[in-house]
CSV table of C-alpha atoms in Angstrom, one decimal:
chain,number,residue,atom,x,y,z
K,1,MET,CA,139.4,122.9,102.0
K,2,PRO,CA,139.3,120.6,99.0
K,3,HIS,CA,136.7,117.8,98.8
K,4,PRO,CA,137.8,114.2,98.2
K,5,LEU,CA,135.9,114.3,94.9
K,6,ASP,CA,138.2,117.1,93.8
K,7,GLU,CA,140.8,114.3,93.1
K,8,TYR,CA,138.8,113.2,90.1
K,9,PRO,CA,138.6,115.1,86.7
K,10,ILE,CA,134.8,115.7,86.9
K,11,HIS,CA,134.6,119.4,87.5
K,12,GLN,CA,132.3,121.5,85.5
K,13,ALA,CA,133.1,124.9,87.0
K,14,PRO,CA,136.2,126.6,88.6
K,15,LEU,CA,134.8,125.5,92.0
K,16,SER,CA,135.5,122.8,94.5
K,17,LEU,CA,133.0,119.9,94.4
K,18,ALA,CA,132.3,120.8,98.0
K,19,HIS,CA,130.0,123.5,96.6
K,20,VAL,CA,127.4,123.8,93.8
K,21,VAL,CA,127.6,126.5,91.2
K,22,SER,CA,124.2,128.0,92.1
K,23,SER,CA,123.7,129.8,95.4
K,24,ASP,CA,120.0,129.1,95.2
K,25,ARG,CA,118.8,127.6,98.5
K,26,ASN,CA,116.7,125.2,96.5
K,27,ALA,CA,119.7,123.4,94.9
K,28,TYR,CA,119.1,119.6,95.1
K,29,ASP,CA,120.3,116.2,93.9
K,30,ARG,CA,117.9,113.3,94.3
K,31,CYS,CA,117.0,109.7,93.3
K,32,TYR,CA,113.6,108.1,93.2
K,33,PHE,CA,112.7,104.4,93.0
K,34,ASN,CA,109.5,102.4,93.0
K,35,ALA,CA,109.1,98.6,93.3
K,36,HIS,CA,106.0,96.4,93.0
K,37,GLY,CA,104.7,93.0,91.8
K,38,ARG,CA,102.0,92.7,89.3
K,39,SER,CA,99.1,92.8,91.7
K,40,GLY,CA,99.7,96.4,92.7
K,41,GLU,CA,100.3,95.7,96.3
K,42,PRO,CA,102.6,96.2,98.2
K,43,PHE,CA,103.8,99.2,96.4
K,44,LEU,CA,107.2,100.7,97.6
K,45,ILE,CA,108.3,104.2,96.8
K,46,THR,CA,111.7,105.3,98.1
K,47,GLY,CA,114.4,107.9,97.5
K,48,LEU,CA,117.2,110.0,98.9
K,49,GLY,CA,118.1,113.6,98.4
K,50,ILE,CA,120.9,116.0,99.0
K,51,TYR,CA,120.4,119.8,99.5
K,52,PRO,CA,123.9,121.3,99.5
K,53,ASN,CA,123.0,124.9,100.2
K,54,LEU,CA,120.8,123.8,103.1
K,55,GLY,CA,123.5,121.5,104.4
K,56,LEU,CA,121.1,118.5,104.6
K,57,ILE,CA,120.6,114.9,103.4
K,58,ASP,CA,117.4,113.0,103.8
K,59,ALA,CA,115.7,109.8,102.6
K,60,TYR,CA,112.2,108.3,102.8
K,61,ALA,CA,110.4,105.0,102.1
K,62,THR,CA,106.6,104.6,101.8
K,63,VAL,CA,104.7,101.4,101.3
K,64,GLY,CA,101.1,101.2,100.2
K,65,ILE,CA,99.5,98.1,101.7
K,66,GLY,CA,96.1,97.1,103.1
K,67,GLY,CA,94.6,100.6,102.9
K,68,HIS,CA,97.5,102.2,104.7
K,69,GLN,CA,100.6,104.1,103.8
K,70,ILE,CA,103.5,103.1,106.1
K,71,SER,CA,106.4,105.5,105.9
K,72,LEU,CA,109.9,105.9,107.3
K,73,ARG,CA,111.9,109.2,107.0
K,74,ALA,CA,115.4,110.1,108.0
K,75,SER,CA,117.4,113.4,107.9
K,76,ASP,CA,120.8,114.6,109.0
K,77,VAL,CA,123.4,117.3,108.4
K,78,LEU,CA,125.3,116.8,105.1
K,79,ASP,CA,128.7,117.4,106.7
K,80,GLY,CA,131.0,114.4,106.2
K,81,HIS,CA,128.7,112.2,104.2
K,82,ASP,CA,130.2,110.3,101.4
K,83,ARG,CA,128.5,111.4,98.2
K,84,LEU,CA,129.7,108.3,96.4
K,85,ALA,CA,128.0,106.0,99.0
K,86,PRO,CA,125.1,108.1,100.2
K,87,SER,CA,123.5,107.0,103.5
K,88,VAL,CA,121.3,108.6,106.2
K,89,GLY,CA,119.8,106.9,109.2
K,90,PRO,CA,118.8,103.4,108.3
K,91,PHE,CA,119.0,104.1,104.5
K,92,ARG,CA,122.0,103.5,102.2
K,93,ILE,CA,122.5,103.3,98.4
K,94,GLU,CA,125.2,101.4,96.7
K,95,VAL,CA,125.8,102.0,93.0
K,96,LEU,CA,127.1,98.6,91.9
K,97,GLU,CA,127.3,99.3,88.2
K,98,PRO,CA,126.4,102.9,87.0
K,99,LEU,CA,123.2,103.0,85.0
K,100,GLU,CA,122.7,99.3,85.4
K,101,ARG,CA,122.6,98.0,89.0
K,102,VAL,CA,121.9,99.8,92.2
K,103,ARG,CA,121.4,98.3,95.7
K,104,LEU,CA,119.0,99.9,98.2
K,105,VAL,CA,119.1,98.9,101.9
K,106,CYS,CA,116.9,100.1,104.7
K,107,GLU,CA,117.4,98.7,108.2
K,108,GLY,CA,114.4,100.5,109.6
K,109,ASP,CA,112.4,97.4,110.8
K,110,ALA,CA,111.9,98.9,114.2
K,111,GLN,CA,110.1,101.8,112.6
K,112,GLY,CA,108.0,99.6,110.3
K,113,ILE,CA,110.0,99.2,107.0
K,114,GLY,CA,113.1,97.2,106.0
K,115,PHE,CA,114.4,96.1,102.7
K,116,ASP,CA,117.4,94.9,100.8
K,117,LEU,CA,116.7,95.3,97.1
K,118,THR,CA,118.9,95.3,94.0
K,119,TRP,CA,117.8,97.1,90.9
K,120,HIS,CA,118.6,95.8,87.4
K,121,GLY,CA,118.0,98.2,84.5
K,122,SER,CA,116.1,96.5,81.7
K,123,PHE,CA,116.7,99.1,79.0
K,124,PRO,CA,119.2,102.0,78.8
K,125,ALA,CA,118.6,105.0,81.0
K,126,VAL,CA,117.3,108.0,79.0
K,127,ASP,CA,117.7,111.7,79.4
K,128,GLU,CA,114.4,113.5,79.8
K,129,GLU,CA,113.9,117.0,78.4
K,130,PRO,CA,115.2,119.8,80.7
K,131,HIS,CA,112.5,120.9,83.0
K,132,VAL,CA,112.2,124.7,83.5
K,133,TRP,CA,109.1,126.1,85.3
K,134,ARG,CA,108.5,129.8,85.9
K,135,SER,CA,105.9,130.9,88.4
K,136,GLY,CA,104.5,133.9,90.1
K,137,PRO,CA,104.0,137.5,88.8
K,138,ALA,CA,107.8,137.9,88.4
K,139,ARG,CA,107.9,134.7,86.3
K,140,ARG,CA,110.8,133.5,88.5
K,141,VAL,CA,112.4,130.2,87.8
K,142,VAL,CA,111.2,127.9,90.6
K,143,LEU,CA,112.3,124.7,89.0
K,144,ASP,CA,115.3,124.1,86.7
K,145,ALA,CA,116.2,120.5,86.6
K,146,GLN,CA,117.7,117.7,84.6
K,147,ARG,CA,116.6,114.1,85.0
K,148,PHE,CA,117.2,110.6,83.6
K,149,ALA,CA,114.7,107.8,83.8
K,150,GLN,CA,115.0,104.0,83.6
K,151,VAL,CA,112.7,101.0,83.9
K,152,GLY,CA,113.9,97.7,85.4
K,153,THR,CA,113.4,94.7,87.7
K,154,TRP,CA,114.2,93.9,91.3
K,155,GLU,CA,115.6,91.1,93.4
K,156,GLY,CA,115.7,90.9,97.2
K,157,GLU,CA,113.2,91.4,100.0
K,158,LEU,CA,110.8,93.9,101.4
K,159,ARG,CA,109.7,93.7,105.1
K,160,VAL,CA,106.6,95.8,106.1
K,161,ALA,CA,103.6,95.4,108.5
K,162,GLY,CA,105.0,92.2,109.9
K,163,GLN,CA,105.2,90.6,106.5
K,164,ARG,CA,108.1,89.6,104.2
K,165,PHE,CA,107.9,89.9,100.4
K,166,GLU,CA,110.4,88.3,98.1
K,167,ALA,CA,111.2,90.1,94.9
K,168,THR,CA,112.5,88.3,91.9
K,169,HIS,CA,113.3,89.6,88.4
K,170,ASP,CA,110.4,87.8,86.9
K,171,THR,CA,107.9,89.0,89.4
K,172,TRP,CA,108.9,92.5,90.6
K,173,VAL,CA,109.3,95.5,88.3
K,174,GLY,CA,109.7,99.3,88.8
K,175,THR,CA,111.0,102.6,87.5
K,176,ARG,CA,113.6,105.0,88.8
K,177,ASP,CA,114.9,108.5,88.1
K,178,ARG,CA,117.8,110.7,89.0
K,179,SER,CA,117.3,114.5,89.0
K,180,TRP,CA,119.4,117.5,90.0
K,181,GLY,CA,119.2,121.2,89.7
K,182,ILE,CA,116.8,123.7,91.4
K,183,ARG,CA,113.5,122.6,93.0
K,184,PRO,CA,111.5,124.0,95.9
K,185,SER,CA,113.0,122.4,99.0
K,186,GLY,CA,113.0,122.9,102.8
K,187,GLU,CA,110.9,125.4,104.7
K,188,PRO,CA,108.6,127.6,102.6
K,189,GLU,CA,109.9,131.0,101.4
K,190,PRO,CA,107.9,134.1,102.3
K,191,PRO,CA,105.2,134.6,99.6
K,192,GLY,CA,105.7,138.3,99.1
K,193,ARG,CA,104.1,139.6,96.0
K,194,ASN,CA,103.0,136.0,95.0
K,195,GLU,CA,100.0,136.5,97.3
K,196,GLU,CA,98.6,138.8,94.6
K,197,ALA,CA,98.7,136.0,92.0
K,198,PRO,CA,98.4,132.6,93.6
K,199,ILE,CA,98.8,129.6,91.4
K,200,GLU,CA,95.5,128.9,89.5
K,201,GLY,CA,96.1,125.3,88.8
K,202,PHE,CA,98.5,122.5,87.9
K,203,TRP,CA,98.4,119.5,85.6
K,204,TRP,CA,101.0,116.7,85.4
K,205,LEU,CA,101.4,113.3,83.8
K,206,TYR,CA,104.5,111.0,84.0
K,207,VAL,CA,104.3,107.5,82.6
K,208,PRO,CA,107.5,105.4,82.4
K,209,LEU,CA,106.6,101.8,81.4
K,210,ARG,CA,108.5,98.5,80.8
K,211,PHE,CA,107.4,96.2,78.0
K,212,ASP,CA,109.2,93.0,76.8
K,213,ASP,CA,110.9,94.6,73.8
K,214,PHE,CA,111.1,98.3,74.7
K,215,SER,CA,110.3,100.9,77.3
K,216,VAL,CA,108.3,104.1,77.0
K,217,VAL,CA,108.6,107.4,78.9
K,218,VAL,CA,105.9,110.1,78.6
K,219,ILE,CA,106.0,113.3,80.6
K,220,ILE,CA,103.7,116.3,80.3
K,221,GLN,CA,103.1,119.4,82.3
K,222,GLU,CA,100.4,122.0,81.4
K,223,ASP,CA,99.4,125.4,82.6
K,224,PRO,CA,95.7,126.1,83.6
K,225,ASP,CA,94.9,127.1,80.0
K,226,GLY,CA,96.4,123.9,78.6
K,227,TYR,CA,99.7,125.5,77.4
K,228,ARG,CA,102.3,122.8,77.6
K,229,VAL,CA,105.5,123.8,79.5
K,230,LEU,CA,107.0,120.3,79.4
K,231,ASN,CA,106.5,117.7,76.6
K,232,ASP,CA,108.5,114.5,76.1
K,233,ALA,CA,107.6,111.1,74.7
K,234,VAL,CA,110.1,108.5,73.7
K,235,ARG,CA,110.4,104.7,73.1
K,236,ILE,CA,113.7,103.2,74.2
K,237,TRP,CA,115.1,100.1,72.5
K,238,PRO,CA,117.5,97.5,73.9
K,239,ALA,CA,121.2,98.7,73.9
K,240,SER,CA,122.0,95.7,71.7
K,241,THR,CA,120.0,97.1,68.8
K,242,GLY,CA,122.1,100.3,68.6
K,243,ARG,CA,118.9,102.3,68.0
K,244,ARG,CA,118.5,105.8,69.3
K,245,PRO,CA,115.4,106.6,71.4
K,246,GLU,CA,112.4,106.9,69.1
K,247,GLN,CA,110.6,110.2,69.5
K,248,LEU,CA,106.8,109.7,69.8
K,249,GLY,CA,105.5,113.1,68.8
K,250,TRP,CA,103.1,115.3,70.7
K,251,PRO,CA,101.2,113.0,73.1
K,252,ARG,CA,97.5,113.6,73.6
K,253,ALA,CA,96.3,112.2,76.9
K,254,GLU,CA,92.7,111.4,77.9
K,255,ILE,CA,92.6,110.8,81.7
K,256,HIS,CA,89.8,108.6,83.0
K,257,TYR,CA,88.6,109.8,86.3
K,258,ARG,CA,86.5,108.2,88.9
K,259,SER,CA,83.1,110.0,88.8
K,260,GLY,CA,82.8,112.8,91.4
K,261,THR,CA,86.6,113.0,92.0
K,262,ARG,CA,89.9,113.7,90.3
K,263,GLU,CA,91.2,110.3,91.1
K,264,PRO,CA,92.3,108.6,87.8
K,265,THR,CA,91.5,105.0,87.0
K,266,GLY,CA,93.5,105.0,83.9
K,267,ALA,CA,94.4,106.9,80.7
K,268,THR,CA,94.5,106.7,76.9
K,269,ILE,CA,97.6,108.3,75.5
K,270,HIS,CA,97.8,108.9,71.7
K,271,LEU,CA,101.3,108.8,70.4
K,272,THR,CA,102.9,109.0,66.9
K,273,ALA,CA,105.7,106.5,65.9
K,274,GLY,CA,108.8,107.7,64.1
K,275,ASP,CA,107.4,106.6,60.8
K,276,GLY,CA,104.2,108.7,61.4
K,277,SER,CA,101.9,105.8,62.3
K,278,PRO,CA,99.6,106.3,65.3
K,279,LEU,CA,100.2,104.5,68.5
K,280,THR,CA,97.6,104.1,71.3
K,281,LEU,CA,98.9,103.6,74.9
K,282,GLU,CA,96.3,102.3,77.3
K,283,VAL,CA,97.1,102.5,81.1
K,284,GLU,CA,95.1,101.1,83.9
K,285,SER,CA,95.6,101.9,87.6
K,286,LEU,CA,96.1,98.9,90.0
K,287,GLY,CA,96.3,101.1,93.1
K,288,PHE,CA,98.3,104.2,94.2
K,289,VAL,CA,100.4,105.8,96.8
K,290,ALA,CA,99.6,109.5,97.6
K,291,LEU,CA,102.8,111.4,97.5
K,292,ASN,CA,101.5,113.9,100.1
K,293,GLY,CA,100.8,111.0,102.6
K,294,GLY,CA,104.3,110.4,104.0
K,295,THR,CA,106.8,110.6,101.2
K,296,GLY,CA,107.8,114.2,101.8
K,297,TYR,CA,106.8,115.5,98.4
K,298,GLY,CA,104.9,118.8,98.0
K,299,GLY,CA,101.8,119.2,100.1
K,300,ASP,CA,102.8,116.6,102.7
K,301,PRO,CA,101.7,117.9,106.1
K,302,ASN,CA,103.9,115.5,108.0
K,303,TRP,CA,107.3,116.4,106.5
K,304,THR,CA,108.8,117.8,103.3
K,305,HIS,CA,112.2,117.2,101.7
K,306,GLY,CA,115.0,119.4,102.9
K,307,THR,CA,113.3,120.6,106.1
K,308,TRP,CA,115.4,120.8,109.2
K,309,ARG,CA,114.4,118.3,111.9
K,310,GLY,CA,117.7,118.2,113.7
K,311,ARG,CA,120.6,115.8,113.6
K,312,ASP,CA,120.1,112.1,113.2
K,313,TRP,CA,116.3,112.4,112.8
K,314,VAL,CA,114.4,109.2,112.1
K,315,SER,CA,110.6,108.9,112.2
K,316,GLY,CA,108.0,106.4,111.2
K,317,LEU,CA,104.4,107.1,110.2
K,318,ASP,CA,101.3,105.0,109.5
K,319,VAL,CA,98.6,106.8,107.5
K,320,ASP,CA,95.1,105.3,107.3
K,321,MET,CA,93.9,106.2,103.8
K,322,ALA,CA,90.3,105.8,104.9
K,323,ASP,CA,90.6,108.6,107.5
K,324,PRO,CA,88.4,111.5,106.3
K,325,ALA,CA,91.1,114.1,106.9
K,326,VAL,CA,93.5,112.1,104.7
K,327,ALA,CA,90.9,111.5,102.0
K,328,ALA,CA,90.3,115.3,101.9
K,329,MET,CA,94.1,115.9,101.5
K,330,VAL,CA,94.8,113.3,98.8
K,331,PRO,CA,93.3,115.2,95.8
K,332,PHE,CA,95.8,118.1,96.3
K,333,GLY,CA,99.0,116.0,95.6
K,334,LEU,CA,100.4,113.7,93.0
K,335,LEU,CA,99.3,110.1,93.0
K,336,ASP,CA,101.8,107.4,92.0
K,337,HIS,CA,99.9,104.4,90.6
K,338,VAL,CA,101.0,100.9,89.7
K,339,GLY,CA,100.2,101.0,86.0
K,340,ARG,CA,99.3,98.1,83.8
K,341,ALA,CA,99.6,99.1,80.1
K,342,THR,CA,99.1,97.9,76.5
K,343,LEU,CA,100.9,99.3,73.5
K,344,ASP,CA,101.6,97.8,70.1
K,345,GLY,CA,100.3,94.4,71.1
K,346,GLN,CA,102.4,94.1,74.2
K,347,GLU,CA,101.6,94.3,77.9
K,348,GLY,CA,103.7,96.5,80.1
K,349,TRP,CA,104.1,97.6,83.7
K,350,GLY,CA,105.4,100.7,85.4
K,351,LEU,CA,104.5,104.1,86.9
K,352,PHE,CA,101.3,106.0,86.1
K,353,GLU,CA,101.8,109.3,88.0
K,354,HIS,CA,99.2,112.0,87.6
K,355,GLY,CA,98.0,115.1,89.5
K,356,THR,CA,95.7,117.9,88.7
K,357,PHE,CA,94.4,120.6,91.1
K,358,GLY,CA,92.9,123.9,90.5
K,359,ARG,CA,91.9,125.1,87.0
K,360,HIS,CA,92.7,123.1,83.9
K,361,ASP,CA,90.6,124.1,80.9
K,362,PRO,CA,91.2,121.0,78.7
K,363,SER,CA,89.9,118.8,81.4
K,364,GLY,CA,86.9,121.0,82.2
K,365,PHE,CA,88.1,121.8,85.7
K,366,VAL,CA,87.3,125.5,86.5
K,367,ASP,CA,88.7,125.8,90.0
K,368,PHE,CA,90.0,123.8,93.0
K,369,GLY,CA,86.6,122.4,93.7
K,370,SER,CA,85.9,121.0,90.3
K,371,VAL,CA,85.6,117.2,89.9
K,372,ALA,CA,84.9,114.8,87.0
K,373,PRO,CA,81.2,114.3,86.1
């Protein structure tokens, strides 16, 4: 049967829009948002994903506040859901003006989180470099995705832990991305021959930032030996200038870790402007949300994106970050920090996302137990 979207001239393959071109079970289509003031708390991370070959839709929201991560997750079958007005459980997303304004609503107060927030893009959304990652002895493509990123401001309200926070454009900022393609989702696949050659390590840095006159997006992924498999650094100017994104060369990142850990306190990122002059981006962490502590991203023991939990599943979670079991888990997932930054004489705000586990030669980490001196 045709899909309602088949009425529109947006096809990219001789296939109904009820289906995706790839038969890979890991096909996905997802959005991610974060929202925060300039103190670093509360820090909201939320998103919604569709997994067409798994037949699922899910969403999550996690708020870091008072040493806790309070989360709400929802999942349902994809059948019958309107892709142009995605919703699941208490979550819904309204695209008010594509690439400019998006409204997020969560009516999950009974489970601990509620919000009604409208996003306003401050600068044009920018395409990131295509992300292809091969892994395992067969060098199979496990991630093949496209993503765009944007920085912006928020208005509305967030309700969490019995408190209400008002967001205004001059006080609350954030970043967002949209990605789609192939990405590990749902229940784990059998390891097979991969047991012979487990992953030695992983190193990741993602820094989208909003300044008064421009935005910056830096994204890097490296193999254990430091070989860079993803590299992108651009400065985005206001649409009114008519300027293309400015490529900022081959970024060199110095991550500053808390002694005896792999928890970053900040970073110094060396960039190169389009005219060849050096730029130094300094980023400071004002607090973080651990993505494996309720958001459903990789390594989360509570729930992961695309897993089957039955129809109309909604669940709340309160994670005490001081719990020793939680503290032991945190180093093995990505940390999303509220980042305060300086560049070219301006102060900026945004996301400072970093994770490294296992071996990474440039950092001096030799195995999963290595920490900063």
